[in-house]
Coordinates of C-alpha atoms in Angstrom, one line a residue:
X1 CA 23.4 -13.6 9.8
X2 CA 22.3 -11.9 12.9
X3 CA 20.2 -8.7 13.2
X4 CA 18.4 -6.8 15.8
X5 CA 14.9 -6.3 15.3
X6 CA 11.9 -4.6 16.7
X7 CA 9.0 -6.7 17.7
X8 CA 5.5 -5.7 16.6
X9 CA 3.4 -4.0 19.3
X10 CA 0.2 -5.8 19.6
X11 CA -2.7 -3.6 19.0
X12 CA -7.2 -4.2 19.6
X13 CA -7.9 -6.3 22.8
X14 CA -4.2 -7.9 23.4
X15 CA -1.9 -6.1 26.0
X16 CA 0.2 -3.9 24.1
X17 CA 4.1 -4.6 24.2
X18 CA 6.4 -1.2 23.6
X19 CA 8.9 -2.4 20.6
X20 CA 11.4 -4.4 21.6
X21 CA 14.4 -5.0 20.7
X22 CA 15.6 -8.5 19.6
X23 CA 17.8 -11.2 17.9
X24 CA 17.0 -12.7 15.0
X25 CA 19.2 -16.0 14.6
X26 CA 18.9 -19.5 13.3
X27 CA 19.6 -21.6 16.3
X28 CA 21.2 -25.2 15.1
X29 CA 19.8 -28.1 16.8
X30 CA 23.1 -29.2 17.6
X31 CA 24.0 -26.5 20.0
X32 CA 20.7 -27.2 21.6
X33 CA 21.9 -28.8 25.1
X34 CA 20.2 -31.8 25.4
X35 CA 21.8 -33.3 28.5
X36 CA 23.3 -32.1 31.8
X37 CA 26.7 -31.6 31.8
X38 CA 27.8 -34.8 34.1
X39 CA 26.2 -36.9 32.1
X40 CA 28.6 -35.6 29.3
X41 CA 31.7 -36.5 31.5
X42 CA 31.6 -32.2 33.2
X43 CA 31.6 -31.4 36.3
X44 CA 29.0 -28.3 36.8
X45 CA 31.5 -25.7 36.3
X46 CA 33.6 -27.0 33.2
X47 CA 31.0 -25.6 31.5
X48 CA 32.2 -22.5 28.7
X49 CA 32.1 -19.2 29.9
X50 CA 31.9 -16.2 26.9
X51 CA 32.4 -12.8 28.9
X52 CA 31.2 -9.3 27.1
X53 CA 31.8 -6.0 28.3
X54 CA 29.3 -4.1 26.8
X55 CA 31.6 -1.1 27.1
X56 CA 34.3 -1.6 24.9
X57 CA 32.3 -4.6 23.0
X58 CA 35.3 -7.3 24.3
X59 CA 35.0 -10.6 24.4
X60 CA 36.3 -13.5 26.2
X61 CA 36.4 -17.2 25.8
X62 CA 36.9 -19.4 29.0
X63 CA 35.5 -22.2 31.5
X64 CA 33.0 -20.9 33.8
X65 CA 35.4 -22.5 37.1
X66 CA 37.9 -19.6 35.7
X67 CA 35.1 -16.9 36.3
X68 CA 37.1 -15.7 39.3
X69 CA 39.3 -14.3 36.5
X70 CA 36.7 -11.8 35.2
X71 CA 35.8 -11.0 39.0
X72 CA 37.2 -8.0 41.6
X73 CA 37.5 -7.8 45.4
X74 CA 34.1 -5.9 46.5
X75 CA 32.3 -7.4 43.9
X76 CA 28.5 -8.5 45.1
X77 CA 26.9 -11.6 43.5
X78 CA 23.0 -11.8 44.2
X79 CA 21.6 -15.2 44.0
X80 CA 18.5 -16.6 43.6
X81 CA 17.9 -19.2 46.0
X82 CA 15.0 -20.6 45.2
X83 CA 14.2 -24.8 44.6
X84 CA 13.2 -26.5 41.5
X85 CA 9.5 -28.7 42.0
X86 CA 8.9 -31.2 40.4
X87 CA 6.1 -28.9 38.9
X88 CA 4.7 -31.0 35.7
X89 CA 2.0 -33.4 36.1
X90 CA -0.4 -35.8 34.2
X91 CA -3.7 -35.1 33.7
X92 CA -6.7 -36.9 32.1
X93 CA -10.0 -35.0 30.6
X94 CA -13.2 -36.2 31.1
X95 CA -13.1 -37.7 27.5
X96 CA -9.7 -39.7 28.5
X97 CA -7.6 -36.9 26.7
X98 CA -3.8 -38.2 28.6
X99 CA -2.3 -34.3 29.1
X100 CA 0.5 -33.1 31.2
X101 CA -0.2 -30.4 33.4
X102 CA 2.6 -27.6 34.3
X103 CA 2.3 -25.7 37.5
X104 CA 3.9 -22.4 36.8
X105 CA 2.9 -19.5 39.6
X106 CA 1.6 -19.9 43.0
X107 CA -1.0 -17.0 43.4
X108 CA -2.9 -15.5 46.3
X109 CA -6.1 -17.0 47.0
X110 CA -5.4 -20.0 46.6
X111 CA -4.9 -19.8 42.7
X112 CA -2.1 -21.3 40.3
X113 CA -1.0 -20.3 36.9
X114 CA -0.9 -23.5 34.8
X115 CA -0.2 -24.5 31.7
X116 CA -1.4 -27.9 29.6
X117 CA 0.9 -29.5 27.2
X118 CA 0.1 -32.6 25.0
X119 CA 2.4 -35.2 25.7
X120 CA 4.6 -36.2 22.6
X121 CA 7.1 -39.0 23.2
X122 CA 10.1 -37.2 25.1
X123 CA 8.0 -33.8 23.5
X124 CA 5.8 -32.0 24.5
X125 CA 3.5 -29.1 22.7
X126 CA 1.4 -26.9 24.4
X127 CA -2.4 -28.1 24.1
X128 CA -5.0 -24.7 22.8
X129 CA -8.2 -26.3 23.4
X130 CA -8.6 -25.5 27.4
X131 CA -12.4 -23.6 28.3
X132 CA -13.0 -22.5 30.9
X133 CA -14.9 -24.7 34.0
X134 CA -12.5 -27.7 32.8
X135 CA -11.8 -30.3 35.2
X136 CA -8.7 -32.3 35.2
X137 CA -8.0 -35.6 37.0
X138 CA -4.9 -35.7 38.2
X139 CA -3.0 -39.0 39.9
X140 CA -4.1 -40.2 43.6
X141 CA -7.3 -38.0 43.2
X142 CA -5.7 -34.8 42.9
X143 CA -7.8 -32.3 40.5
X144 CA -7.3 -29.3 38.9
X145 CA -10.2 -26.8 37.6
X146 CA -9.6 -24.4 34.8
X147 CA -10.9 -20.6 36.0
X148 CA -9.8 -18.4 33.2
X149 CA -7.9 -17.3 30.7
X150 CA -4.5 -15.9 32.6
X151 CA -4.4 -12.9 30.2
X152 CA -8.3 -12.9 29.5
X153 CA -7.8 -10.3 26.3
X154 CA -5.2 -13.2 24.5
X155 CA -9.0 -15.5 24.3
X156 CA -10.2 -12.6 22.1
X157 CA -7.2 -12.8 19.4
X158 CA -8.0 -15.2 16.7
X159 CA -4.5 -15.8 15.9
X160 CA -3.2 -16.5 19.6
X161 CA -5.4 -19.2 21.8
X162 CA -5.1 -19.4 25.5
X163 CA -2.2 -20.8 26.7
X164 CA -1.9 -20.1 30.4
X165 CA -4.6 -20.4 33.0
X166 CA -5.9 -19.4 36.4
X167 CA -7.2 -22.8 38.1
X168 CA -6.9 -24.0 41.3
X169 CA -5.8 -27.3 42.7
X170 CA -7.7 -29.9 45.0
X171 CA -4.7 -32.7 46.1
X172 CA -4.6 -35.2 48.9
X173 CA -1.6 -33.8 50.3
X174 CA 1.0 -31.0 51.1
X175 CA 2.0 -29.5 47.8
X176 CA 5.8 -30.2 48.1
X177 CA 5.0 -34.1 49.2
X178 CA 2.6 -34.6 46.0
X179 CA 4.5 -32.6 43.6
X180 CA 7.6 -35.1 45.3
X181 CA 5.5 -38.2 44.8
X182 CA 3.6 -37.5 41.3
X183 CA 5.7 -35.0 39.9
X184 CA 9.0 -34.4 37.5
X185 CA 11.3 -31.7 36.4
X186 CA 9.6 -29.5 33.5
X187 CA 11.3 -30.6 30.3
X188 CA 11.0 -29.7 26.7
X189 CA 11.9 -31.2 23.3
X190 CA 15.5 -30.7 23.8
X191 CA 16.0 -32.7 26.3
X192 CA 14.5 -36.4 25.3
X193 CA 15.7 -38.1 28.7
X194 CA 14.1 -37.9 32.2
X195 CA 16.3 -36.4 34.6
X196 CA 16.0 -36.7 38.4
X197 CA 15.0 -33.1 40.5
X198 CA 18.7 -33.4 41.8
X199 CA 19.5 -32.2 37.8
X200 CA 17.9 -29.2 38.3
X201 CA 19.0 -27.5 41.5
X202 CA 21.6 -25.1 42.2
X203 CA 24.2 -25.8 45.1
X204 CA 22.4 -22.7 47.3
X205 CA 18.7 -23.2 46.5
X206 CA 17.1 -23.4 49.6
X207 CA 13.4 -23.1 48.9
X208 CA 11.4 -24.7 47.1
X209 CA 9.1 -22.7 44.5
X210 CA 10.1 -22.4 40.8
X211 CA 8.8 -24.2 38.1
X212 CA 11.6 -24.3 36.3
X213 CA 15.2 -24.0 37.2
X214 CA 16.8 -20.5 37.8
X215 CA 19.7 -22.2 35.7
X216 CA 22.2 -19.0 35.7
X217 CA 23.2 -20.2 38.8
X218 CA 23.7 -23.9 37.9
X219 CA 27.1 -24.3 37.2
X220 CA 28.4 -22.5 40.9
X221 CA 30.0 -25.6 43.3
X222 CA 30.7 -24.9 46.7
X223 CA 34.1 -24.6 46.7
X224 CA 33.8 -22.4 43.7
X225 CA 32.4 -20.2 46.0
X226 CA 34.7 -20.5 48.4
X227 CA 37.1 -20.1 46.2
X228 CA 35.6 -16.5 45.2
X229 CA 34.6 -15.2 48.6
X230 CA 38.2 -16.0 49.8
X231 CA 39.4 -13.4 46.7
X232 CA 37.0 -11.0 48.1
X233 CA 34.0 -11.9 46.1
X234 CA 30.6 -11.7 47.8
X235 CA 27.5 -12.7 48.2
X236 CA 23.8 -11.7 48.8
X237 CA 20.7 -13.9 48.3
X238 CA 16.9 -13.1 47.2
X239 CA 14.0 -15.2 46.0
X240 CA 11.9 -15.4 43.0
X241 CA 10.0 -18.3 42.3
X242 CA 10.4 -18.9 38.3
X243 CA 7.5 -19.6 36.5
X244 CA 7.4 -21.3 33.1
X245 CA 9.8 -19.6 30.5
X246 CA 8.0 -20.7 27.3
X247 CA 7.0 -17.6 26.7
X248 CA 5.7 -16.8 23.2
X249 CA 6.5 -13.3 20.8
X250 CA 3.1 -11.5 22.0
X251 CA 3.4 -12.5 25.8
X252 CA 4.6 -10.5 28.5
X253 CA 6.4 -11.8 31.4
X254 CA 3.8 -13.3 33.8
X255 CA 3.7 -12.0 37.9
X256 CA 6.2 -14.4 40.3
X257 CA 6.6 -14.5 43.9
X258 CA 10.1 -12.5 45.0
X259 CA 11.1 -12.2 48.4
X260 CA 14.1 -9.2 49.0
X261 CA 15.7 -9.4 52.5
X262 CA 16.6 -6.2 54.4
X263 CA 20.1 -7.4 54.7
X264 CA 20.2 -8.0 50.8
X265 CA 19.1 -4.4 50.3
X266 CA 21.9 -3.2 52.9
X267 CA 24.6 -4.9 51.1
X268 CA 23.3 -4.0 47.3
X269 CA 23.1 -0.3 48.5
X270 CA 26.4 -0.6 50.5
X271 CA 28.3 -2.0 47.1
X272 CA 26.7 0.7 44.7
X273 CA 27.7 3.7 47.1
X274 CA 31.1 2.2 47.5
X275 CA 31.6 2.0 43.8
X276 CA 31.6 -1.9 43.7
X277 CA 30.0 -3.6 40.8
X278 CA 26.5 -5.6 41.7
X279 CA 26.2 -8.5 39.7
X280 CA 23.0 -10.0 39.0
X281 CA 23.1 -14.1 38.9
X282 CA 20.0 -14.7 36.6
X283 CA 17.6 -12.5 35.3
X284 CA 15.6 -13.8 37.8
X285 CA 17.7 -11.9 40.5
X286 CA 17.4 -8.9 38.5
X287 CA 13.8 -9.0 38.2
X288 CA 13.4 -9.0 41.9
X289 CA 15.9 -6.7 42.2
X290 CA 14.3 -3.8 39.9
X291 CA 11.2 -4.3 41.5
X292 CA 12.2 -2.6 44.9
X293 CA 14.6 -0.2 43.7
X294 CA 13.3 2.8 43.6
X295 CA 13.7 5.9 41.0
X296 CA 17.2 7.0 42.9
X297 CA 18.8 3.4 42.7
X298 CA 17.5 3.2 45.9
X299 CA 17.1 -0.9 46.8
X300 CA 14.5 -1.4 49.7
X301 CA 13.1 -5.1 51.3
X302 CA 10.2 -6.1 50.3
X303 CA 7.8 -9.7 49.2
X304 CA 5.1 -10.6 47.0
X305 CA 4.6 -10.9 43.4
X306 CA 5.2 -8.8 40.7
X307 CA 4.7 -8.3 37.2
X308 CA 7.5 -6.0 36.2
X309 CA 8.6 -6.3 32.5
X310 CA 12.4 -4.7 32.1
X311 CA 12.8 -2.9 28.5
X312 CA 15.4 -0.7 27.3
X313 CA 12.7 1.9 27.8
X314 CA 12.9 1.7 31.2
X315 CA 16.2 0.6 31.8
X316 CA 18.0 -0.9 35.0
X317 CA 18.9 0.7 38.0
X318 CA 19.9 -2.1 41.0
X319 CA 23.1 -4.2 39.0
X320 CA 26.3 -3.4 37.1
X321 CA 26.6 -6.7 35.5
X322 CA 25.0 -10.1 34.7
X323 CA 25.7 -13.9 34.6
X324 CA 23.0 -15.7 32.4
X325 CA 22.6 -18.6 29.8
X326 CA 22.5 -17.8 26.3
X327 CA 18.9 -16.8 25.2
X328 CA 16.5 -18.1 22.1
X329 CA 15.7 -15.8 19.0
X330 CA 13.7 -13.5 20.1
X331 CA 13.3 -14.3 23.9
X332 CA 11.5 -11.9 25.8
X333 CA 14.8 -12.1 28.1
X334 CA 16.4 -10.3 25.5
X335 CA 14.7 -7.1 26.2
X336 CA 16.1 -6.8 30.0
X337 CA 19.7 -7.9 29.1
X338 CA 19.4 -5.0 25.8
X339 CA 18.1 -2.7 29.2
X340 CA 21.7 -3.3 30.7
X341 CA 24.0 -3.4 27.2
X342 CA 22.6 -2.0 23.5
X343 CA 21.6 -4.3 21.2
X344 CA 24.1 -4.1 18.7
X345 CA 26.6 -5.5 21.3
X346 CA 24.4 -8.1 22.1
X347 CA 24.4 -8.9 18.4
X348 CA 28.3 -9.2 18.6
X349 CA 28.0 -11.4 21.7
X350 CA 25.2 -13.9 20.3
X351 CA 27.9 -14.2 17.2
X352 CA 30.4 -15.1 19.2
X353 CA 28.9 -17.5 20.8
X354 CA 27.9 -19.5 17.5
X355 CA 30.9 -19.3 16.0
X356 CA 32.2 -20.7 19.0
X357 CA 29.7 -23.2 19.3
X358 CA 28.4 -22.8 22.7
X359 CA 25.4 -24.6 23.8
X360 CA 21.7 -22.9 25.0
X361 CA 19.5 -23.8 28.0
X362 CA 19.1 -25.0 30.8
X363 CA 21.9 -27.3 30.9
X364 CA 24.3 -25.1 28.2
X365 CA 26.8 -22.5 28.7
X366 CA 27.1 -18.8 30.3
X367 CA 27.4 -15.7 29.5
X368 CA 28.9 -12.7 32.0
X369 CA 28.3 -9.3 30.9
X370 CA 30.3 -7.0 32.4
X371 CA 31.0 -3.3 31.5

C-alpha cells in the first residue's frame, strides 16, 4: 500500500522544513540494485524505462535505449556533466578507531563537507560520535580536522546527532591524484562488491567533482545520443558537483557547486519561448537550473554554490520534464519531482514501478516524467 504523506516540520533549534509531501512504501530488498548493469549481462541502456505523464496520469513500460520513442524534434536535454571521485576514504582516530571518511562538498576557504561512516564488511553506517577539534589520519599522511557541526542547530537535538561536518583537509598531493591513489567510489549496503570509478561515470562527464554519481544520466551511450540528436533531440550541458545523497527525514539538502554556461541559458530560454519541452537529466540539473532562473522563467549564467531546496511550495520554473532513478521512501528528492507532478500521480508511478519490479539506485532503472 502506498500513500502520500506529509513530513513533520521540525520545530526549537533545528532548521524548520515546510511539510512535505512524500511516499510511504515498503521497498523489497530484492529490487534493491546491487550491481551495475554489465555485470548482469546489460549494456548501460537495456536498462527499463517507466514513462509518466503527470498530465493524464499514463504510463509506459519500455527499455531506456527506446527513450527516443517518448522524445520530439526541439526537445532540449540538460546534462550534468560533472565526474564521479573517488571521494571515500579511510581514516584512523587517535584511539585506532579504523573509519571511512566521505568527502561530500568542496567549500570556499578551503573547507569540505564530510561525512564518517563505520566500516561494516561491504556496509557501512554512519559513525555519531565526531566533536569537534577531531583529527583524523588519513593514508600517506593525509589528515583531516573536524571544524563543526555542518548544520550547527542538528548538535542541539537530542534525538538527531551530527552527521555532517565542516573540516578541512591537509594531503600530500593534488586532490584529484590522492583521491585517484587512496580513494574509491562511495558505496552503500546495497551494493556488497567494489566497483572500479569507471562504474560510476556517465559517457559525458567531463569534470571531476561529485561525490557520488549524478546516476540519471548513466544509462545514455554515445551513439544513443547520436541517435537522438540525429531525430532532432538536443542537448545543453551544466555542472553541479553532487554531494552525498544519504540524506536523513529532518535534513535539508546541503549547498553544491553549479556552474550554468551562458550558452546553456541561451538555449533553455530559446526552447521555452519556442514552445519546446526542456528536460531536466537528474535532479541535479534541475537544481542548478532553478537556481538562476529568475521569478519570470527567466534562465541566466551563473557559478557557485547554492543551497536551494525545491518544494511544491515553490514550484519549478526552468524544465517541462525529467529523467531520474526511482527514489527511496521518503527521499527528500521526492519533494522537487512532487514540485513538477502532484503527488497523487507520483503515487500511481511509484506503484507501477513495483508491480513491475523495477530496480532503485544508482545502478537501477529510470523514470521520465513527461506532461
Amino acid at each position: 500500500m502506498m500513500t502520500a504523506l506529509s513530513n513533520p516540520t521540525m520545530t526549537g533549534k533545528t532548521a524548520v522544513l515546510p511539510n512535505l509531501p512524500a511516499l510511504d512504501f515498503e521497498l523489497p530488498p530484492a529490487l534493491e540494485a546491487s550491481e551495475p548493469p554489465e555485470a548482469r549481462g546489460l549494456a548501460r541502456d537495456d536498462v527499463r524505462l517507466m514513462v509518466s505523464h503527470y498530465r493524464d496520469d499514463r504510463v509506459e513500460h519500455t527499455q531506456f535505449r527506446q527513450i527516443g520513442d517518448h522524445l520530439q524534434a526541439g526537445d532540449l536535454l540538460v546534462l550534468n556533466t560533472s565526474r564521479t571521485l573517488n571521494a571515500a576514504l579511510p581514516a584512523t582516530l587517535p584511539d585506532g578507531t579504523e573509519l571511512r571518511l566521505h568527502l561530500s562538498t568542496q567549500l570556499p576557504a578551503g573547507l569540505w563537507s564530510v561525512e564518517l561512516r563505520r566500516p561494516s564488511g561491504p556496509a557501512t553506517k554512519p559513525y555519531r560520535d565526531g566533536q569537534t577539534g577531531m583529527q583524523l589520519t588519513l593514508p600517506a599522511g593525509g589528515t583531516a580536522k573536524l571544524l563543526t557541526p555542518h548544520n550547527p542547530a542538528l548538535r542541539y537535538c537530542a534525538n538527531q546527532p551530527v552527521r555532517l561536518w565542516l573540516a578541512t583537509l591537509h594531503l600530500p598531493l593534488p586532490l584529484t591524484s590522492y583521491l585517484a591513489t587512496h580513494g574509491s567510489p562511495i558505496r552503500y549496503s546495497y551494493v556488497p562488491e567494489s566497483w572500479p570509478l569507471d562504474y560510476y561515470q556517465t559517457v559525458f562527464a567531463s569534470e571531476p567533482g561529485s561525490a557520488e554519481m549524478p546516476s540519471a544520466g548513466r544509462a545514455f551511450t554515445s551513439e544513443l545520443i547520436t541517435q537522438l540528436v540525429t531525430r532532432g533531440v538536443q542537448f545543453a550541458p551544466l555542472l553541479l558537483h553532487t554531494g552525498v545523497a544519504s540524506l536523513e527525514d529532518h535534513e535539508a539538502p546541503y549547498e553544491e557547486y553549479y556552474r550554468v554556461s551562458a550558452e546553456t541559458a541561451v538555449q533553455v530560454n530559446q526552447a521555452r519561448r519556442q514552445g519546446r519541452r526542456v528536460i531536466a537529466v537528474g535532479t541535479t540539473v534541475i537544481r542548478a537550473l532553478e537556481t538562476v532562473t529568475d521569478d519570470s522563467g527567466m534562465t541566466h549564467a551563473g557559478a557557485g554554490w547554492t543551497d536551494l531546496f525545491i518544494t511544491p511550495q515553490r514550484g519549478i520554473r526552468a524544465v517541462d520534464g525529467l529523467l531520474t532513478g526511482l527514489h527511496e521512501p521518503r527521499a527528500t528528492h521526492l519533494a522537487m519531482l512532487a514540485a513538477l507532478a502532484d503527488s497523487c500521480h507520483l503515487s500511481l508511478a511509484y506503484e507501477q514501478a513495483l508491480q513491475h519490479h523495477y530496480l532503485w539506485h544508482e545502478f537501477g532503472d529510470l523514470h521520465l516524467l513527461l506532461p
